[in-house]
mmCIF file of C-alpha atoms in Angstrom:
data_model
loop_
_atom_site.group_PDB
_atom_site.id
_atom_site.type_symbol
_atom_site.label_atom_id
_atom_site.label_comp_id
_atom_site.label_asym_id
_atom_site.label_seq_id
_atom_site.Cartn_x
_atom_site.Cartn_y
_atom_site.Cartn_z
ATOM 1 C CA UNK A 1 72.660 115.115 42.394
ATOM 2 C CA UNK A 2 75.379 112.627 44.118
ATOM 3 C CA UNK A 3 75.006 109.387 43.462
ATOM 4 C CA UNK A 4 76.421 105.797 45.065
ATOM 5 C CA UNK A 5 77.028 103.652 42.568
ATOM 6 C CA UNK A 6 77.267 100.516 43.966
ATOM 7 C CA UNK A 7 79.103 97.571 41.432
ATOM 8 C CA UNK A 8 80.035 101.216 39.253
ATOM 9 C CA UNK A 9 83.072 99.400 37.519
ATOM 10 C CA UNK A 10 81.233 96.662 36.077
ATOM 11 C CA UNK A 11 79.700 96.642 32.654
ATOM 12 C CA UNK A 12 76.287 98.183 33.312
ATOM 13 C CA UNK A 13 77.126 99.913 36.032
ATOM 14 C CA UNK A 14 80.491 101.837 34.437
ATOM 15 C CA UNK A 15 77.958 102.812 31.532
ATOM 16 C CA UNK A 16 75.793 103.868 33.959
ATOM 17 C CA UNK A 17 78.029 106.271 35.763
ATOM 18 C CA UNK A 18 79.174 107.649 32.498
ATOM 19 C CA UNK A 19 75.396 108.547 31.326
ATOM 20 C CA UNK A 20 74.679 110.357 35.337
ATOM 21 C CA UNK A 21 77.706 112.602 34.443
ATOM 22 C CA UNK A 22 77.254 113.487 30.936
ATOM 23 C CA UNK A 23 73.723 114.278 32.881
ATOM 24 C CA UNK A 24 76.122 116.620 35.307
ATOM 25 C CA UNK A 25 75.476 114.439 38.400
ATOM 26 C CA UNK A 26 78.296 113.410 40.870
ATOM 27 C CA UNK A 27 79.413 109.836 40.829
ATOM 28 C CA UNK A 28 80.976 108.336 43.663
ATOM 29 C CA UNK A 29 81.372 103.915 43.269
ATOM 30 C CA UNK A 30 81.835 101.526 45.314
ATOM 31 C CA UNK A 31 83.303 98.060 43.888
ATOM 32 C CA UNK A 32 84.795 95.102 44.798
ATOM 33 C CA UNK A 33 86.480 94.170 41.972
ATOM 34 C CA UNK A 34 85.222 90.659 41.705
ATOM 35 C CA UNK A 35 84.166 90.919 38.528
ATOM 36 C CA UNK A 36 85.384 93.891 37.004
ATOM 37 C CA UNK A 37 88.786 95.952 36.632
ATOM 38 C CA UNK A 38 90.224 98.957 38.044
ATOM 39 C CA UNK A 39 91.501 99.872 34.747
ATOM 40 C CA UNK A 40 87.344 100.579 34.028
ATOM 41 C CA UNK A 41 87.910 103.593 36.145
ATOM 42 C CA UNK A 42 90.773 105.689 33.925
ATOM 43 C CA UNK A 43 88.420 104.554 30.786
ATOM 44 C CA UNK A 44 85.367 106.591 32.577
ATOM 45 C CA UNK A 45 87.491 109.592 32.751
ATOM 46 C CA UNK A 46 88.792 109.547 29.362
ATOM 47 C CA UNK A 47 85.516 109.930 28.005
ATOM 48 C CA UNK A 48 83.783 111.988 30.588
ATOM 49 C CA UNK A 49 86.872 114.029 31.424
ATOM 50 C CA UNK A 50 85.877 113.426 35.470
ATOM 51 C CA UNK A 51 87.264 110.498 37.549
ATOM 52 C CA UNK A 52 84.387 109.296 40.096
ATOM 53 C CA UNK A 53 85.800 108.753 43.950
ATOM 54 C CA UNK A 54 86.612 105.570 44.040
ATOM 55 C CA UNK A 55 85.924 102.830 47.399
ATOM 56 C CA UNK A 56 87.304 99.636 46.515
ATOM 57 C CA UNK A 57 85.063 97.874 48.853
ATOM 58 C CA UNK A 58 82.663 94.831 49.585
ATOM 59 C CA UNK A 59 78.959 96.071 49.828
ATOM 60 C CA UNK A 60 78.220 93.258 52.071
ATOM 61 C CA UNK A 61 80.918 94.207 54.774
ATOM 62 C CA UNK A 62 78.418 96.610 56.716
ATOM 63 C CA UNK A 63 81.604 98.318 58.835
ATOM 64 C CA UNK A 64 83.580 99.170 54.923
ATOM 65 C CA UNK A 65 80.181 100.144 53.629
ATOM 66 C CA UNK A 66 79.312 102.803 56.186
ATOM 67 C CA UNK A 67 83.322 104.076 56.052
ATOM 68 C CA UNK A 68 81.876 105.462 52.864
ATOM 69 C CA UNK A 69 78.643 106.766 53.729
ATOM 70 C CA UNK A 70 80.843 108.636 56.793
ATOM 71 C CA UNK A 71 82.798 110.158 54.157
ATOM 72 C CA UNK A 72 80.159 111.326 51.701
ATOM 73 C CA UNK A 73 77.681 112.103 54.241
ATOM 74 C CA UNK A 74 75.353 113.454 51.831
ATOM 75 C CA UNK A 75 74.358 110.766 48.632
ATOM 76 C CA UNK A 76 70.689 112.343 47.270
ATOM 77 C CA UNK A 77 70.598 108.279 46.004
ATOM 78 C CA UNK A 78 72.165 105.242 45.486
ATOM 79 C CA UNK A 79 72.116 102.700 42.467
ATOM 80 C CA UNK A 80 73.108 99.317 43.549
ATOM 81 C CA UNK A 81 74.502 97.440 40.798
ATOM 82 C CA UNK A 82 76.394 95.127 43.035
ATOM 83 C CA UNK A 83 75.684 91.219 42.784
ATOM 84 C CA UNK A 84 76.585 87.884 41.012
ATOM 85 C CA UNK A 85 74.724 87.533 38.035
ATOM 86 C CA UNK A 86 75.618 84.501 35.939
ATOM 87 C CA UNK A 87 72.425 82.547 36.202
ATOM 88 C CA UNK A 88 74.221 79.055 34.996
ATOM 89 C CA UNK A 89 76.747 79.710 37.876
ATOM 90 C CA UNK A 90 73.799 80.362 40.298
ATOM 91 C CA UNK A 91 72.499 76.772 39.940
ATOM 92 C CA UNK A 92 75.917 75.287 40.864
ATOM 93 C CA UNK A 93 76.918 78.034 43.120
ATOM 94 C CA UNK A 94 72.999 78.963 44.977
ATOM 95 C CA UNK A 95 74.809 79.814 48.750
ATOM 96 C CA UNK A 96 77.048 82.368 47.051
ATOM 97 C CA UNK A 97 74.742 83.834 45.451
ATOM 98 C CA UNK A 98 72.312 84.211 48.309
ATOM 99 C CA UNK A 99 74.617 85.636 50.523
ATOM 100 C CA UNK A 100 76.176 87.991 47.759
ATOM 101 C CA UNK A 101 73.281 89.373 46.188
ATOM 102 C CA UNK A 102 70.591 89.099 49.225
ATOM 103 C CA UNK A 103 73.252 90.737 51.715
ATOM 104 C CA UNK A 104 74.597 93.712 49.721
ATOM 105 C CA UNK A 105 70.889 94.511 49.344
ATOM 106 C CA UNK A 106 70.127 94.580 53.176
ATOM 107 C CA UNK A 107 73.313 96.746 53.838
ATOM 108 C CA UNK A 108 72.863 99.317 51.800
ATOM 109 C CA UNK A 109 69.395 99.626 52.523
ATOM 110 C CA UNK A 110 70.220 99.797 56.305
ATOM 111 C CA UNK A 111 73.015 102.383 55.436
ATOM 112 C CA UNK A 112 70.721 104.568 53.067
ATOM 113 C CA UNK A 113 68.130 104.236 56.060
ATOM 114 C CA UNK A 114 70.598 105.568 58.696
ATOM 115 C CA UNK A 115 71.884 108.488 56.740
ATOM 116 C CA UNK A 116 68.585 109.522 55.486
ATOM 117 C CA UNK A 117 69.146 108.366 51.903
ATOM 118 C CA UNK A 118 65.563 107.828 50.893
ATOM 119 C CA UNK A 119 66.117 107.321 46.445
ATOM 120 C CA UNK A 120 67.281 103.421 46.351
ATOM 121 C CA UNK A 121 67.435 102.173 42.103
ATOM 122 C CA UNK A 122 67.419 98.631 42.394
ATOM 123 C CA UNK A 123 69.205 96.509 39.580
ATOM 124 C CA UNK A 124 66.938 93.753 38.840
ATOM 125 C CA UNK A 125 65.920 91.620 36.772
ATOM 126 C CA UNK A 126 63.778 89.835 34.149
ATOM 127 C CA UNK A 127 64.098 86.721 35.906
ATOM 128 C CA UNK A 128 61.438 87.773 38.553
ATOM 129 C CA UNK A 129 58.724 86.484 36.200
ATOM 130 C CA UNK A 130 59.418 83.161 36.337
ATOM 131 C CA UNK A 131 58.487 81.159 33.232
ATOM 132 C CA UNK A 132 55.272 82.744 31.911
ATOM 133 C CA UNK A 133 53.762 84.190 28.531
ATOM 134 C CA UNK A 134 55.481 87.110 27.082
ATOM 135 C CA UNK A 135 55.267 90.243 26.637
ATOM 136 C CA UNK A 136 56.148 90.623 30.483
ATOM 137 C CA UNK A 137 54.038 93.280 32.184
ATOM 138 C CA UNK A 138 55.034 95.311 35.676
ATOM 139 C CA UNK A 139 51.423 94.404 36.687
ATOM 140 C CA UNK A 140 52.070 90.627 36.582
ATOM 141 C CA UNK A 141 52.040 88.397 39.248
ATOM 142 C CA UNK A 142 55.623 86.452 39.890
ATOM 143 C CA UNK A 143 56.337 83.354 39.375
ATOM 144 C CA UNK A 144 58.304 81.040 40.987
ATOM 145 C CA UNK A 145 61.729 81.977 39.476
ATOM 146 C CA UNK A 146 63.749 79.329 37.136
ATOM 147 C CA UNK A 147 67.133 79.636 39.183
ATOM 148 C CA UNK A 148 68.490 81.387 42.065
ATOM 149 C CA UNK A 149 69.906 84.152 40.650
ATOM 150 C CA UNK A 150 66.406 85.389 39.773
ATOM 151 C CA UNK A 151 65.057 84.247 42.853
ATOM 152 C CA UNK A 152 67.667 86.950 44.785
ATOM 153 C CA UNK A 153 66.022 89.548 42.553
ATOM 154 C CA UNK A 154 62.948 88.483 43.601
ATOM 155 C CA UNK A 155 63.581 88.300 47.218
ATOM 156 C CA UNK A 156 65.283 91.851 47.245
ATOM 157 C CA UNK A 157 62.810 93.014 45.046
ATOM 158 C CA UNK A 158 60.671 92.155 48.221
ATOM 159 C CA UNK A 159 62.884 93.049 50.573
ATOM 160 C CA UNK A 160 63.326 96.627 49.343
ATOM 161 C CA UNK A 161 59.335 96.890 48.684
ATOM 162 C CA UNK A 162 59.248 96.044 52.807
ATOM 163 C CA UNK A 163 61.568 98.830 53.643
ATOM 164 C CA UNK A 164 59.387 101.507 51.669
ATOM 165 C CA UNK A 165 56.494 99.884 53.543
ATOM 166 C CA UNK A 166 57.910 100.497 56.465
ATOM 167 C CA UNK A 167 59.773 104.126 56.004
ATOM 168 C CA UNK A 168 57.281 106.453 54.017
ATOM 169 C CA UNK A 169 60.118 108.605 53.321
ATOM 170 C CA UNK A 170 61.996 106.134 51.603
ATOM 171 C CA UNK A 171 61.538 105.598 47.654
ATOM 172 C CA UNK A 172 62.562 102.000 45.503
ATOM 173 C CA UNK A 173 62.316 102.233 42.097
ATOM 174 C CA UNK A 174 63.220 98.570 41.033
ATOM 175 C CA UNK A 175 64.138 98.197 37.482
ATOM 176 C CA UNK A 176 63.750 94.915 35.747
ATOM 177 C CA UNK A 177 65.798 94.848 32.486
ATOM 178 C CA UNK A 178 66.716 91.945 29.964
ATOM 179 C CA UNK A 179 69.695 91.274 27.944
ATOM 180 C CA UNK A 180 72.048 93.981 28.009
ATOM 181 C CA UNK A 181 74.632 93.390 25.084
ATOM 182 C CA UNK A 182 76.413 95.874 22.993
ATOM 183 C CA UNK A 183 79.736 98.599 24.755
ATOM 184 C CA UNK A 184 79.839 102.433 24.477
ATOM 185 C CA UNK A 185 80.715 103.518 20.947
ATOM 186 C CA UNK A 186 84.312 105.433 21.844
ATOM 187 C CA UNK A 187 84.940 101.368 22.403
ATOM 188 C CA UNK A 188 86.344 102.146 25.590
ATOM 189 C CA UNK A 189 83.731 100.446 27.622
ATOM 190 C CA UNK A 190 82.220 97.109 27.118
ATOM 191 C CA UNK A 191 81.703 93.342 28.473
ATOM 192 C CA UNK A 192 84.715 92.348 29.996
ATOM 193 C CA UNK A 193 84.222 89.639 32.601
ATOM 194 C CA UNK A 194 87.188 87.840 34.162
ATOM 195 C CA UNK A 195 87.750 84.113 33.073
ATOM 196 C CA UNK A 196 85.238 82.219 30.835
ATOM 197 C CA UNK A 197 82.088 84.441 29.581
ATOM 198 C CA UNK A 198 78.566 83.306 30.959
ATOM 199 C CA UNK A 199 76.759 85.940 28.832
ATOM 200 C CA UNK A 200 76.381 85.490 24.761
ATOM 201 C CA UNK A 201 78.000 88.583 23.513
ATOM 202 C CA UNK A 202 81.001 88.606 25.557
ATOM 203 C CA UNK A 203 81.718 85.175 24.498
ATOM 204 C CA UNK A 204 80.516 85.984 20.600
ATOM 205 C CA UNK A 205 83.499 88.333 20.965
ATOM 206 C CA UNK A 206 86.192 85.946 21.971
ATOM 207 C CA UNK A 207 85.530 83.444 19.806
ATOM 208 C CA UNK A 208 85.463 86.708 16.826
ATOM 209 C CA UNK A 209 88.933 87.653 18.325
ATOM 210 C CA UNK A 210 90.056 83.677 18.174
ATOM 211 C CA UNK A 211 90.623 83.578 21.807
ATOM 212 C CA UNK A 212 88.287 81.086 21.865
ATOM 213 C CA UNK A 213 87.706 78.608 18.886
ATOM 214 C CA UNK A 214 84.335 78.178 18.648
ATOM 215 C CA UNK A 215 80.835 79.245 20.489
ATOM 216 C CA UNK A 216 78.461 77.382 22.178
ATOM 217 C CA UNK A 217 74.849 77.864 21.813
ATOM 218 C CA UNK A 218 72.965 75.985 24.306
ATOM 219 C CA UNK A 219 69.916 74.434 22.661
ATOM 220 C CA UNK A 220 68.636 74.184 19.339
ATOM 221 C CA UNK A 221 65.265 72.652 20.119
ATOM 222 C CA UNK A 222 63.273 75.120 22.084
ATOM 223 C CA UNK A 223 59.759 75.979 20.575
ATOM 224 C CA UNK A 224 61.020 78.966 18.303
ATOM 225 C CA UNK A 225 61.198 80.388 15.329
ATOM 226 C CA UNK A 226 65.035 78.734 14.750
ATOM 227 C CA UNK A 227 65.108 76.535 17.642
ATOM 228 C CA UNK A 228 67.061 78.793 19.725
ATOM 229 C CA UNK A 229 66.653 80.774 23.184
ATOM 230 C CA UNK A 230 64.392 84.326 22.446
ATOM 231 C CA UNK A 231 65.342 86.986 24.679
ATOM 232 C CA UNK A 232 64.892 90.605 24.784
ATOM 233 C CA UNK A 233 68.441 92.106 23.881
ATOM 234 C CA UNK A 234 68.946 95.630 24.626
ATOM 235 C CA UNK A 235 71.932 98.576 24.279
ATOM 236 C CA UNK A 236 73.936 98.998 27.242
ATOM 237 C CA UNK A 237 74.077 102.557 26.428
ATOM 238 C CA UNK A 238 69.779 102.463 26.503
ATOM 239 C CA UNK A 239 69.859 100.663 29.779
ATOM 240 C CA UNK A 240 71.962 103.169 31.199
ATOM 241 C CA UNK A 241 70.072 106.361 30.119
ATOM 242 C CA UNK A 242 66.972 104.590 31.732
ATOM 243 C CA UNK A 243 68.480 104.399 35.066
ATOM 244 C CA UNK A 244 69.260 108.264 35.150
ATOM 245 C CA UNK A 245 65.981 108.978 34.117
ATOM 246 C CA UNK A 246 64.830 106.755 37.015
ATOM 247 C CA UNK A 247 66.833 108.484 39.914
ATOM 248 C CA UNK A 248 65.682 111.815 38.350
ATOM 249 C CA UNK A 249 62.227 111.051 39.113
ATOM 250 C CA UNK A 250 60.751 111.785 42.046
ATOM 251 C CA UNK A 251 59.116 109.106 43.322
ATOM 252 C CA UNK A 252 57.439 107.963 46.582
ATOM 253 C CA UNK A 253 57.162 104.315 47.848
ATOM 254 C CA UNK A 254 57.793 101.358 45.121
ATOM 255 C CA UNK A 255 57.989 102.043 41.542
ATOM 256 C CA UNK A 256 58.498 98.901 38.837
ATOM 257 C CA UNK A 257 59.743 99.312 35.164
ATOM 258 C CA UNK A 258 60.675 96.798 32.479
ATOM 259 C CA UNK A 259 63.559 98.229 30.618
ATOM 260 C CA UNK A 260 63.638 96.477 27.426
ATOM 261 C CA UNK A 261 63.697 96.798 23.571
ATOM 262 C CA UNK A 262 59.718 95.079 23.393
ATOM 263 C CA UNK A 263 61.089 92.863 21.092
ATOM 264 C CA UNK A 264 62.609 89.057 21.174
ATOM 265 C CA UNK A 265 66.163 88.489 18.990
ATOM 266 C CA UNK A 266 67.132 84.914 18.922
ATOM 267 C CA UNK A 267 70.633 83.505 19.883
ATOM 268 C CA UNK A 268 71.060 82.516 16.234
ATOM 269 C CA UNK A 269 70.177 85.785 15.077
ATOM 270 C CA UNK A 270 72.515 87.643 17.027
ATOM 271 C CA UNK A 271 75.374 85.694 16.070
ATOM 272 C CA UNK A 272 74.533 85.611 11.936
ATOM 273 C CA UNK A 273 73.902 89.929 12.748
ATOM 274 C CA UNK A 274 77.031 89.844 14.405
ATOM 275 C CA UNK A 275 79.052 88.208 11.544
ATOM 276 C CA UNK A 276 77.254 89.882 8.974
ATOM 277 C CA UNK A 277 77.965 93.651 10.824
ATOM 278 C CA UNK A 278 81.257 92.891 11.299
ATOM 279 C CA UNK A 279 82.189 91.120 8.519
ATOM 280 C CA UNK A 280 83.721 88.129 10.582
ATOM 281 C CA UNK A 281 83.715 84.419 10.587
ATOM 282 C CA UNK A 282 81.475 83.225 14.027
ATOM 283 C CA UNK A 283 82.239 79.435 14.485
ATOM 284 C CA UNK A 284 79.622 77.704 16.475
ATOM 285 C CA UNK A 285 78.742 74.053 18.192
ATOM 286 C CA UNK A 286 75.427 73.155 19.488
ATOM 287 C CA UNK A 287 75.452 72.669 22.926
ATOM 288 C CA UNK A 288 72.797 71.237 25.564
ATOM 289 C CA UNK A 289 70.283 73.207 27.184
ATOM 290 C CA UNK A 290 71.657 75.080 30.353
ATOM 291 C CA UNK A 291 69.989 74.697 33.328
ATOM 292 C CA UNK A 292 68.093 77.470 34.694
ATOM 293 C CA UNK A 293 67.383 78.528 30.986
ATOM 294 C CA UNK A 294 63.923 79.876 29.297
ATOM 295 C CA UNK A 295 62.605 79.963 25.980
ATOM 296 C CA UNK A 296 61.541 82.623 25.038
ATOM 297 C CA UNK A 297 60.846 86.059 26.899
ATOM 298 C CA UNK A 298 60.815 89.968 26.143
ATOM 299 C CA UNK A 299 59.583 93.301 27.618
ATOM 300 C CA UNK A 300 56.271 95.217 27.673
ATOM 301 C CA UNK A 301 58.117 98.579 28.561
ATOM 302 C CA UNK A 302 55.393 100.789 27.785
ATOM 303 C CA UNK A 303 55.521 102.105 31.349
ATOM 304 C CA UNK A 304 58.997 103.047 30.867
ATOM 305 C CA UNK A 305 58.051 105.309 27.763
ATOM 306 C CA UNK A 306 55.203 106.635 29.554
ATOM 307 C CA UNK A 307 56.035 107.262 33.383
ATOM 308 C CA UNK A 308 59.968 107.874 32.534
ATOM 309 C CA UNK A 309 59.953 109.029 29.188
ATOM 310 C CA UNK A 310 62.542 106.490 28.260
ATOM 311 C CA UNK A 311 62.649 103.919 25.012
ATOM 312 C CA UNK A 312 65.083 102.299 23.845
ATOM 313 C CA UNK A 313 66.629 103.657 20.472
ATOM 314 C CA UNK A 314 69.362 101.833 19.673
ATOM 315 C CA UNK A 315 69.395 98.780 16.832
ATOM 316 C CA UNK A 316 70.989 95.092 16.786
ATOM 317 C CA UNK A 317 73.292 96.329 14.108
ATOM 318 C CA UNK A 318 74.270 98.864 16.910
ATOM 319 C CA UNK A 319 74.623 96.132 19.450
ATOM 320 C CA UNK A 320 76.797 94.394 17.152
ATOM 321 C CA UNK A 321 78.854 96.404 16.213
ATOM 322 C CA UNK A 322 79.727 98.178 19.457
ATOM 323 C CA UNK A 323 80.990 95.452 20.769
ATOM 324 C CA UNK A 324 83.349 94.341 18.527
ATOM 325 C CA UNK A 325 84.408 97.921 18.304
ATOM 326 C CA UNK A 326 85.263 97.337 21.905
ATOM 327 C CA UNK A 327 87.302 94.167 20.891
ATOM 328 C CA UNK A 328 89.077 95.989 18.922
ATOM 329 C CA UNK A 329 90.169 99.411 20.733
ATOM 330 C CA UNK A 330 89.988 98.874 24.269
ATOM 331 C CA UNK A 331 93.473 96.887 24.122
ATOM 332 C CA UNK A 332 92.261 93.708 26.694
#
């Protein structure tokens, strides 16, 4: 099949496309660089041994988007990676991230509507729950979302589920995953976001690689086992096998899947499995809680297994050590 990928150069997304070719499907991306680097492009060919088309464009500039579309008039799907995502920048940032995230969505889903693409993979996101019990279930109701980078899942979630509703033809398989840590094992492909990290294994990394001195871990005093935040950590490298087998399904109208592990890992215990992998010293500072921030939550991804035949496989130890394999071969 061809396949838009939209955000393809960014971390899920680049081990994303790499997974639809190894699966012999044509990639083309679309990016705008905002939080990724062209150099991720080159590093997809190396290990494929195919570079993708490349548009270096906006997905919420409608006129750039459909230049695109015009010249690949015939996608059989898109993936649309493309968004913000840091959900502590989302609180002090909330009009950016509407626009951004809410925008791209409506777009694409015009421009898959007006060239008859009818297979839309929606990146979303655990957030959607809302603070509730875990293990999170497709079949629960939402709630009202902790910060607004969840709450433009949610909404294009909805919008997307309106658009099937509306076009019969038309197919949304919207794919809520949780923690995505770890890089591919050639350690050409990993985390790399530009300035400060936001997510914990990124910044794990720099302070292993002593370009930054210390970590922070914000909050020791949430109701678990250690005192720090639970969350469902999964392989990259899983997470992108589960969205090819997701845009190999046929489908018709909305489809939901948790892709997850099942499993919580606390911050603590990625950062003493980290250390421990890698043999390396992880300095570390309690910080205050981040706003925006849960407890505790991880995955019920039974559906996954049993609709997609997808599981996750990979281990923390994997996680762990991938990315400071990364660190220490991709040359940033």
């Amino acid at each position: 099949m061809k396949i838009l990928v939209t955000g393809g150069l960014g971390f899920i997304g680049s081990h994303t496309c790499v997974e639809l070719i190894s699966n012999q499907h044509q990639v083309v991306i679309v990016d705008n660089l905002v939080n990724s680097k062209p150099e991720v492009l080159d590093r997809i060919e190396k290990i494929t041994g195919v570079r993708p088309v490349f548009f270096p464009v906006d997905v919420t500039e409608a006129l750039a988007l459909e230049s695109v579309f015009a010249a690949h008039p015939h996608f059989d799907g898109v993936i649309h990676f493309a968004g913000l995502k840091a959900v502590g920048e989302s609180v002090e940032k909330p009009i950016a991230y509407y626009y951004n995230n809410l925008v791209s969505t409506m777009v694409l889903a015009e421009a898959c509507l007006s060239h008859h693409v009818n297979r839309f993979i929606f990146s979303s996101s655990a957030t959607v729950y809302g603070d509730q019990p875990s293990p999170y279930r497709e079949d629960m109701d939402l709630k009202t979302t902790s910060n607004p980078y969840g709450e433009t899942k949610a909404v294009s979630e909805r919008i997307l589920s309106d658009v099937a509703k509306a076009n019969p033809d038309f197919s949304a398989t919207l794919l809520r995953y949780f923690n995505p840590v770890g890089a591919h094992p050639s350690g050409l492909l990993g985390e790399d976001p530009n300035g400060i990290p936001n997510n914990l294994m990124p910044f794990v990394s720099k302070v292993a690689r002593r370009e930054l001195p210390k970590l922070k871990i914000f909050g020791n005093d949430y109701p678990t086992p250690d005192g720090t935040g639970v969350r469902d950590y999964i392989h990259v490298v899983d997470l992108a096998k589960g969205h090819v087998k997701a845009v190999e399904k046929r489908t018709s109208g909305v489809s939901i899947y948790n892709l997850g592990t099942g499993k919580g890992i606390s911050v603590m215990e990625i950062v003493k499995a980290y250390a421990s992998v890698n043999d390396i010293d992880i300095p570390y500072e309690i910080a205050p809680r981040r706003s925006g921030d849960l407890a505790s939550y991880y995955a019920d991804a039974t559906k996954a297994k049993d609709e997609l035949g997808w599981e996750a496989e990979l281990t923390l130890a994997d996680m762990v050590r991938d990315a400071y394999h990364f660190e220490t071969v991709s040359g940033k």
